[in-house]
Short mmCIF file of C-alpha atoms in Angstrom, two decimals:
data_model
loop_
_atom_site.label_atom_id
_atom_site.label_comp_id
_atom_site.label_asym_id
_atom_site.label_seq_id
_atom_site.Cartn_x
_atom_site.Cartn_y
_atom_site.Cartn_z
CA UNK A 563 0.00 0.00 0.00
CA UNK A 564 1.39 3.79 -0.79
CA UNK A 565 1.14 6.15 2.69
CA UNK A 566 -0.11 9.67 1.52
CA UNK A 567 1.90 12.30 2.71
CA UNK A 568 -1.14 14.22 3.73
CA UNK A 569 -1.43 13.58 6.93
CA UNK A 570 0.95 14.95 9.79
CA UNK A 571 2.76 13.37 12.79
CA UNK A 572 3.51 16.13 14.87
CA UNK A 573 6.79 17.87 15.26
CA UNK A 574 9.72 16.27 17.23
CA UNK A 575 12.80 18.01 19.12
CA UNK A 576 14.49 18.84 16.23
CA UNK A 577 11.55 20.51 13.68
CA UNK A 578 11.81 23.57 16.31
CA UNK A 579 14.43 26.74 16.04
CA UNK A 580 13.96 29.95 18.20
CA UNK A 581 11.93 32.60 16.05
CA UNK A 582 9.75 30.14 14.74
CA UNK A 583 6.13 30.93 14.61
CA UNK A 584 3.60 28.27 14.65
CA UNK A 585 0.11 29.63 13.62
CA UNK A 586 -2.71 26.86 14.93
CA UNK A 587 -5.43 25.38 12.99
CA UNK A 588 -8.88 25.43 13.61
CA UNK A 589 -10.66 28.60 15.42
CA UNK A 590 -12.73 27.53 18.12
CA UNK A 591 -16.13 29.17 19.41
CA UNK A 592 -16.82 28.70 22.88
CA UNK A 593 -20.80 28.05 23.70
CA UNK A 594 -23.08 27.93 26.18
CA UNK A 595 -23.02 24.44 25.62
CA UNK A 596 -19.40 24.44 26.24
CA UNK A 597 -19.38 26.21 29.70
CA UNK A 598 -22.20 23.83 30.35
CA UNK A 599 -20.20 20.52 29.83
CA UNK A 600 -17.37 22.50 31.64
CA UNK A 601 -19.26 22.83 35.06
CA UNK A 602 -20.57 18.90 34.76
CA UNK A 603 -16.67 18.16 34.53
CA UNK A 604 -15.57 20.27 36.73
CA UNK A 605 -18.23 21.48 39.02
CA UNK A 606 -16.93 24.89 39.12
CA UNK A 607 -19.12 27.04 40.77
CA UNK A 608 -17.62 30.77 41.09
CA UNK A 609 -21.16 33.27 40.82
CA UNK A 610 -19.83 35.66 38.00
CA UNK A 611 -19.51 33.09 36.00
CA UNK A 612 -22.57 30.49 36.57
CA UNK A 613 -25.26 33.40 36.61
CA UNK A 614 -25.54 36.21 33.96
CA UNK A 615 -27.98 37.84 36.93
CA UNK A 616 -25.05 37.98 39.58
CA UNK A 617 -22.87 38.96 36.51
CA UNK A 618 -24.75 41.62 35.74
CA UNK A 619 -25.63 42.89 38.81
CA UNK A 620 -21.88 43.22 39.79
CA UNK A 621 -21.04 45.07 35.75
CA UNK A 622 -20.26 42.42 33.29
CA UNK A 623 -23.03 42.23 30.44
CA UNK A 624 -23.12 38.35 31.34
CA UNK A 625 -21.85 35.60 32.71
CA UNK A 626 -17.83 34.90 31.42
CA UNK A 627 -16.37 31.85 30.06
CA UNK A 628 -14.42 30.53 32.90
CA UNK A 629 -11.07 31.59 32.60
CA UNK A 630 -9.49 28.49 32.53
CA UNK A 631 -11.62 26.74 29.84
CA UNK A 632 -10.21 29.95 27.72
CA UNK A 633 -7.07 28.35 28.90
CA UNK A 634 -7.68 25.37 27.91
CA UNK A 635 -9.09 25.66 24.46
CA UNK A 636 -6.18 27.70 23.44
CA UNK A 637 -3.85 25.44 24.85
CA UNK A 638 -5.61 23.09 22.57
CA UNK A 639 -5.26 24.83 19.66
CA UNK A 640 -1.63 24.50 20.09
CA UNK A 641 -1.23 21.00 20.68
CA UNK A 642 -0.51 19.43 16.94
CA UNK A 643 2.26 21.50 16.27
CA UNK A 644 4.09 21.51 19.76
CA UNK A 645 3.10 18.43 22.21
CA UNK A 646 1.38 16.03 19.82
CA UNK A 647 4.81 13.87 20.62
CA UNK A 648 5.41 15.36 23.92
CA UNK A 649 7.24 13.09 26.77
CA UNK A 650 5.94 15.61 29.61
CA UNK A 651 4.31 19.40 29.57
CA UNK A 652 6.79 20.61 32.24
CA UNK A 653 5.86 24.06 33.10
CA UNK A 654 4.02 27.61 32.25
CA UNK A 655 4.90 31.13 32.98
CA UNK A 656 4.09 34.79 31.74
CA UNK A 657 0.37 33.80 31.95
CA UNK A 658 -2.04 36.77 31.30
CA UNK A 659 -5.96 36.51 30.90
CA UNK A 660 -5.93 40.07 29.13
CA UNK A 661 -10.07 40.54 28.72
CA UNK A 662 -13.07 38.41 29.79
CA UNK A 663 -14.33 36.11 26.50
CA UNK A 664 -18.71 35.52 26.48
CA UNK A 665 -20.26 32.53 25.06
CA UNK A 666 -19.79 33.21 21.07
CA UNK A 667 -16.45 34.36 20.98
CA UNK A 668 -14.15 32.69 18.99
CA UNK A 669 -9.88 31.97 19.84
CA UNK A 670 -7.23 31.15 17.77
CA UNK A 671 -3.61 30.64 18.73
CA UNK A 672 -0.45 32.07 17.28
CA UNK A 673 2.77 30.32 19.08
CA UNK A 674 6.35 31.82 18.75
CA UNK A 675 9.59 29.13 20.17
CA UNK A 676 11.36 31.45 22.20
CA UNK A 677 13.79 28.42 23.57
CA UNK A 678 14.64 24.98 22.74
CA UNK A 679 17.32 23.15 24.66
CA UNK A 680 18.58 19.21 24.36
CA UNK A 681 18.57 17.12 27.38
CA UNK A 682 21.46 15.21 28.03
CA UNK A 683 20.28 11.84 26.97
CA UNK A 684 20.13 13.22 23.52
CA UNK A 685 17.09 11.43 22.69
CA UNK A 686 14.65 14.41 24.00
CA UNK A 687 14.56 18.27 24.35
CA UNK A 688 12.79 21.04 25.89
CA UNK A 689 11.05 23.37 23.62
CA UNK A 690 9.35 26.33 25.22
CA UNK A 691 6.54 28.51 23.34
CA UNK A 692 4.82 32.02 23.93
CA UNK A 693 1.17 31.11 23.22
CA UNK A 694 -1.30 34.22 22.41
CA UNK A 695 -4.70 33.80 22.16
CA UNK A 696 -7.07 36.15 20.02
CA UNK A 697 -10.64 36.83 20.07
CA UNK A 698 -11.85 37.14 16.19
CA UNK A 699 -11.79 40.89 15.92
CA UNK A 700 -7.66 40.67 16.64
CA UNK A 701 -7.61 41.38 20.29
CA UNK A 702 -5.13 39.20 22.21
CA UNK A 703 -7.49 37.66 25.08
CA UNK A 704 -4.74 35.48 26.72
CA UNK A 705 -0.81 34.54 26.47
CA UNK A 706 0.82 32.11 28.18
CA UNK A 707 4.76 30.50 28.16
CA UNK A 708 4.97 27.31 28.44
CA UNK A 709 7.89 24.33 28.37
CA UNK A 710 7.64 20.78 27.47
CA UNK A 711 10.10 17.69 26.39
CA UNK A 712 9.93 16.19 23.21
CA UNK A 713 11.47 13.50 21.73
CA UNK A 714 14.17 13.64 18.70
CA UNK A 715 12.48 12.04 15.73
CA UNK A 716 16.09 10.82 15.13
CA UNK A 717 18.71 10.35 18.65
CA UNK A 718 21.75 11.28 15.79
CA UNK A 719 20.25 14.35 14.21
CA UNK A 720 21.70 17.68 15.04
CA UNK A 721 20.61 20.25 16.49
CA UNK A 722 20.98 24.17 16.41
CA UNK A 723 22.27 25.61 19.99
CA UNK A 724 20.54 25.85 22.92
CA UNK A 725 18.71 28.59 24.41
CA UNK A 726 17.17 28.73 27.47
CA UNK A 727 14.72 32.36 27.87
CA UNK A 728 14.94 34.85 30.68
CA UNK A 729 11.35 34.50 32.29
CA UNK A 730 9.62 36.65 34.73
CA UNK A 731 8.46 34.69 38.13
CA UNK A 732 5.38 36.72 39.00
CA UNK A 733 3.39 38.65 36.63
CA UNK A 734 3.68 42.21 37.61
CA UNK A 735 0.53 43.46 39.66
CA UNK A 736 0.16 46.61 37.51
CA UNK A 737 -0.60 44.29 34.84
CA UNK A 738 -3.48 43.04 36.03
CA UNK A 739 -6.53 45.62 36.35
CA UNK A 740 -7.11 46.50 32.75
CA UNK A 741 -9.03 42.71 31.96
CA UNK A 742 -11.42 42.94 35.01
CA UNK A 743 -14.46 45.41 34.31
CA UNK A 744 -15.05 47.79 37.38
CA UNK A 745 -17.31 46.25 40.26
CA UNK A 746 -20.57 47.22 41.32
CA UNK A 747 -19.45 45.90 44.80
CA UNK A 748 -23.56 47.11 46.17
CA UNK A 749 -24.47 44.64 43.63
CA UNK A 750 -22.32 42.02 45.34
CA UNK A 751 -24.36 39.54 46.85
CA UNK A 752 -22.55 37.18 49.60
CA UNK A 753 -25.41 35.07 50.24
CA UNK A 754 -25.07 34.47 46.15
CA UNK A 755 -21.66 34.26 46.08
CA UNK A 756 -20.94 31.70 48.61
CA UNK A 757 -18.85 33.37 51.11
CA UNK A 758 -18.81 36.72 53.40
CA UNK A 759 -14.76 36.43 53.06
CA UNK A 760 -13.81 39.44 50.66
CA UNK A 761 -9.86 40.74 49.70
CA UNK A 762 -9.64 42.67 53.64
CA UNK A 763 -10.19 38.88 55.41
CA UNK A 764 -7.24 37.70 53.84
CA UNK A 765 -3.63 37.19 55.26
CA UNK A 766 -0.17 36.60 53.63
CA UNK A 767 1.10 33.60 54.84
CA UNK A 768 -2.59 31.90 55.53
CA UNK A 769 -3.49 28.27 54.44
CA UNK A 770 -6.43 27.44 53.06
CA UNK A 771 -7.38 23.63 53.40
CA UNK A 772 -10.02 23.31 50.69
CA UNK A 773 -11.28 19.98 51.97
CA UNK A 774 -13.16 18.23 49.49
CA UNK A 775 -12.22 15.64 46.80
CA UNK A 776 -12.81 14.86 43.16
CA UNK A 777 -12.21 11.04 42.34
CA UNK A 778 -11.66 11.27 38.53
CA UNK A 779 -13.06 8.70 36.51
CA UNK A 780 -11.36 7.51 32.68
CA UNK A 781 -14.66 8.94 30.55
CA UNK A 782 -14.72 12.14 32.55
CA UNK A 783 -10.80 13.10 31.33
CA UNK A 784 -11.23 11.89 28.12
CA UNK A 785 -14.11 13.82 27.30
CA UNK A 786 -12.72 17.04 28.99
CA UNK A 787 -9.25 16.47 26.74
CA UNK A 788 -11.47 16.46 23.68
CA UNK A 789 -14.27 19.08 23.99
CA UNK A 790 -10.52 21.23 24.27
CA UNK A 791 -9.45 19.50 20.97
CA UNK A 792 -6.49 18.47 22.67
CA UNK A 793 -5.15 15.91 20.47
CA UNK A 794 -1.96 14.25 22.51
CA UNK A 795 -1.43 10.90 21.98
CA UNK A 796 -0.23 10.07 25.54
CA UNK A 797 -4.16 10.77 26.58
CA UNK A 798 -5.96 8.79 23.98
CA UNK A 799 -3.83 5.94 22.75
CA UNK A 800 -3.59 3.16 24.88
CA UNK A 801 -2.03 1.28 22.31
CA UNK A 802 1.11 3.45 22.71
CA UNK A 803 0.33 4.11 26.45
CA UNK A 804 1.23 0.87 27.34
CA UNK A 805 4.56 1.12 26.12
CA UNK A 806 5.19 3.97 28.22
CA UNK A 807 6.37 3.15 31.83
CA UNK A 808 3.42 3.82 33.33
CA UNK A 809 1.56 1.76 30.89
CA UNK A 810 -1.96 4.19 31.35
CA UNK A 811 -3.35 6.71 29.50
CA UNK A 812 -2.26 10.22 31.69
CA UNK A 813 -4.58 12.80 32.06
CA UNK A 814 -4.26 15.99 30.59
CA UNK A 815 -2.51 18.42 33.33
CA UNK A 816 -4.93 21.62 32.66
CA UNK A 817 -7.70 19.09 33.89
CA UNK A 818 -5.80 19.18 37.60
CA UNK A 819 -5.36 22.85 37.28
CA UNK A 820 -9.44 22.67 36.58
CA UNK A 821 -10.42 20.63 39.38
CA UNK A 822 -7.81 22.81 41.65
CA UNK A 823 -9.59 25.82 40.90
CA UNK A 824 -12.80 24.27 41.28
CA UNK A 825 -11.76 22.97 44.90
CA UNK A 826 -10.40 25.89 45.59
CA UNK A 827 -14.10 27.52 45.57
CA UNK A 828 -14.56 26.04 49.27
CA UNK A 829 -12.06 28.77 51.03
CA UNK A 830 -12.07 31.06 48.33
CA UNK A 831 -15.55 31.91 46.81
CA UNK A 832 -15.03 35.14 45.78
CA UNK A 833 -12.05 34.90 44.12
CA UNK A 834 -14.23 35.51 40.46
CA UNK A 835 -11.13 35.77 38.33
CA UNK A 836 -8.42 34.04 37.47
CA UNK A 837 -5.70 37.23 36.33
CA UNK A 838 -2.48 35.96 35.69
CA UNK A 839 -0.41 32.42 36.32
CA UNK A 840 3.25 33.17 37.26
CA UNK A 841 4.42 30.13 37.03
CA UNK A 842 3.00 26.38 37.13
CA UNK A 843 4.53 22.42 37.43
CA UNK A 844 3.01 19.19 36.99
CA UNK A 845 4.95 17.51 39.47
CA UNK A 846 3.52 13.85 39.04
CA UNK A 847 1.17 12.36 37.04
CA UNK A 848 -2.64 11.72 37.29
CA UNK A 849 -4.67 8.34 35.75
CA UNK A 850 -8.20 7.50 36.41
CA UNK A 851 -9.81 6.62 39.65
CA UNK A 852 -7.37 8.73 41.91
CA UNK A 853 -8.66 11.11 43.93
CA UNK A 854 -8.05 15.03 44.25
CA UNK A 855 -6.92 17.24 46.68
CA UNK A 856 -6.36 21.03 46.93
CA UNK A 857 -4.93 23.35 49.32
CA UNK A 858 -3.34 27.24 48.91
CA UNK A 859 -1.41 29.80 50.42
CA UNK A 860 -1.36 33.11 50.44
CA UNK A 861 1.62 34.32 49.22
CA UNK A 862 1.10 38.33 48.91
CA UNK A 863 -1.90 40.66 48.82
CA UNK A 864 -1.71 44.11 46.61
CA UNK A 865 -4.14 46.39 45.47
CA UNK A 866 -4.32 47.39 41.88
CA UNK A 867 -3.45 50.13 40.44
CA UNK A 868 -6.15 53.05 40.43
CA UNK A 869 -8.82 50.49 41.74
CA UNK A 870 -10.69 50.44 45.19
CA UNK A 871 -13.59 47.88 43.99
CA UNK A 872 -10.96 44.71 43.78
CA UNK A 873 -7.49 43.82 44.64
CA UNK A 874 -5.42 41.14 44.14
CA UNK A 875 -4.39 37.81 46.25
CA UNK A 876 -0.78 35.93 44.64
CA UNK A 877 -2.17 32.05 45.48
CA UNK A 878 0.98 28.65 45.75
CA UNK A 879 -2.53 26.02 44.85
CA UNK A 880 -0.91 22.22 45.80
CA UNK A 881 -2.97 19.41 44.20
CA UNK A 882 -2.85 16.08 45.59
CA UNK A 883 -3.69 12.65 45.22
CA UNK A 884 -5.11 10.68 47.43
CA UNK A 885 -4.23 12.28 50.17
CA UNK A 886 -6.23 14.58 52.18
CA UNK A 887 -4.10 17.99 52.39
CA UNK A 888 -4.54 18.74 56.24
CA UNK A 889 -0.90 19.44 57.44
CA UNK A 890 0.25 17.27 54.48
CA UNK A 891 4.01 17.43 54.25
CA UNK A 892 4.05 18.57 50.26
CA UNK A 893 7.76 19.49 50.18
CA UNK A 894 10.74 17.50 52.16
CA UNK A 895 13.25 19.35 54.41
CA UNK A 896 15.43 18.76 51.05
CA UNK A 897 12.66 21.00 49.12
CA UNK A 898 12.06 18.05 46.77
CA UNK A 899 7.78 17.44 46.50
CA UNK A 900 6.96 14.53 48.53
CA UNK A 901 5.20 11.51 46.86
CA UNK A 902 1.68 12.60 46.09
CA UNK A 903 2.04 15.72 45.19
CA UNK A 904 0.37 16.76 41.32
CA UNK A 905 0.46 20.12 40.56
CA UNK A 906 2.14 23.34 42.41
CA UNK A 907 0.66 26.54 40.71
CA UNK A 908 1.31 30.52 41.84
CA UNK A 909 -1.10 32.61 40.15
CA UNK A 910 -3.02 36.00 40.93
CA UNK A 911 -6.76 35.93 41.79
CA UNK A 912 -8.88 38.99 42.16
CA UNK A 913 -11.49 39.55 44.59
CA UNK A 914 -14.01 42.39 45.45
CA UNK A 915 -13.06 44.49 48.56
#
């Protein structure tokens, strides 16, 4: 039989060179029907963006997508020409949700490799990418770096030199007001919201144990990994997942970064808006039927600039699995993460005062 050359398998280590711009097929419009789906995943249950009443009531015209499913579908976009092959996605940084999306917007991606750097082993590399997201009229909505190791197509080939990019750890406050519309804070309703706990009843340094748990079942991920068109073959192909060394399927790391944030709504109710991540590691990975866990810390409070109806709360979120996170011992006296551990993600949330 002849094999067409039609059809693509992905990029590997040594397809990527720093200044190359990878522009991602397929726009995506995100629906009710999508949010919908979303919240039966997820269960995420922030007010501003389950009600278009509280939504409006507070000054959006309705309810937002959720920030991270505008995450997520970008990141999806993005898949076929940078992780298709991926070994791991290692990391994120630079992450800023620039404007709130509504059910009929449309995203597409445009990705730019500002690093690529060979591991030892010289069978694998790390490529990283500066993701931007547009809505259709041209207006970036969201960009994102992020890092992950792919393998060399060929373990002889060679390959240009290495560059590793300077990278910010926190996303500076001041960057953060413009994408947040000004709150009607009278039109904040507690009772409606979940919680009396506003930006003032918050602490640097405070833990927040967010108690529950979300066993994750093998249909659930799939079908989250695909309404993002997230086409990795390490999530879908158990023919080549059991040659891996953990011989499972994995499950896509934004969907532990969704059920986080979801947790994370016991403790932190009014934290509507997810503004920036400033940096992010899947530490471990996660298969079906384990069992999620999420605690945070408060790692710095500030108010933003020229704004006295929100500020701004810097969040460490630990996920877990299968392990309860009351005074769970995440890190070891060494600083390495102790068995268990999933994800570690700093970000900025914004609350009303």
């Amino acid at each position: 039989m002849s094999i067409s050359g039609k059809t693509s398998r992905g990029h590997f280590f040594e397809d990527f060179y720093v200044g190359q711009v990878l522009r991602h097929g397929t726009p995506r419009t995100i629906t009710d029907g999508d949010t919908a789906l979303y919240t039966a995943l997820f269960g995420s249950r922030f007010a501003v963006q389950s009600a278009d009443s509280f939504a409006n009531a507070v000054g959006y015209p309705q309810a937002p997508i959720d920030d991270l499913l505008v995450f997520h579908m970008v990141f999806g976009k993005t898949v076929p020409d940078v992780s298709l092959n991926a070994v791991a996605n290692l990391g994120y940084a630079e992450g800023r949700f620039l404007l709130p999306l509504y059910p009929g917007d449309t995203v597409v991606a445009v990705s730019e490799v500002i690093g690529v750097k060979q591991n030892s082993n010289g069978k694998t590399g790390i490529v990283y990418v500066r993701t931007v997201g547009y809505r259709q009229d041209g207006e970036k909505a969201l960009e994102y770096v992020r890092w992950v190791m792919v393998p060399k197509r060929d373990p002889q080939a060679t390959c240009g030199p290495d560059h590793v990019p300077p990278l910010d750890t926190v996303v500076a406050v001041e960057e953060l007001g413009d994408a947040v519309p000004h709150i009607h804070q009278s039109g904040w309703d507690e009772a409606q919201s979940g919680s009396r706990f506003r930006y003032d009843h918050y602490e640097i340094g405070e833990k927040i144990d967010h108690v529950d748990g979300m066993t994750v079942e093998e249909a659930e991920h799939q079908l989250a990994t695909r309404l993002f068109q997230n086409t990795a073959k390490v999530h879908f192909n158990q023919h080549l997942a059991q040659n891996t060394p953990h011989g499972r399927r994995l499950i896509y790391g934004g969907h532990v970064m969704s059920l986080a944030r979801s947790l994370s709504f016991n403790g932190l109710s009014n934290a509507f808006h997810v503004a920036a991540i400033n940096g992010g590691r899947h530490v471990a990975p996660l298969f079906a039927g384990d069992t999620v866990y999420a605690w945070s810390e408060v790692l710095d409070k500030r108010e933003l600039l020229e704004r006295d109806d929100v500020g701004a709360l810097r969040l460490r979120t630990v996920a877990t699995k299968d392990r309860p996170c009351h005074d769970f011992p995440w890190k070891s006296d060494a600083g390495d993460y102790e068995a268990g551990v999933l994800l570690d993600l700093d970000y900025w949330v914004v609350l009303p005062h």
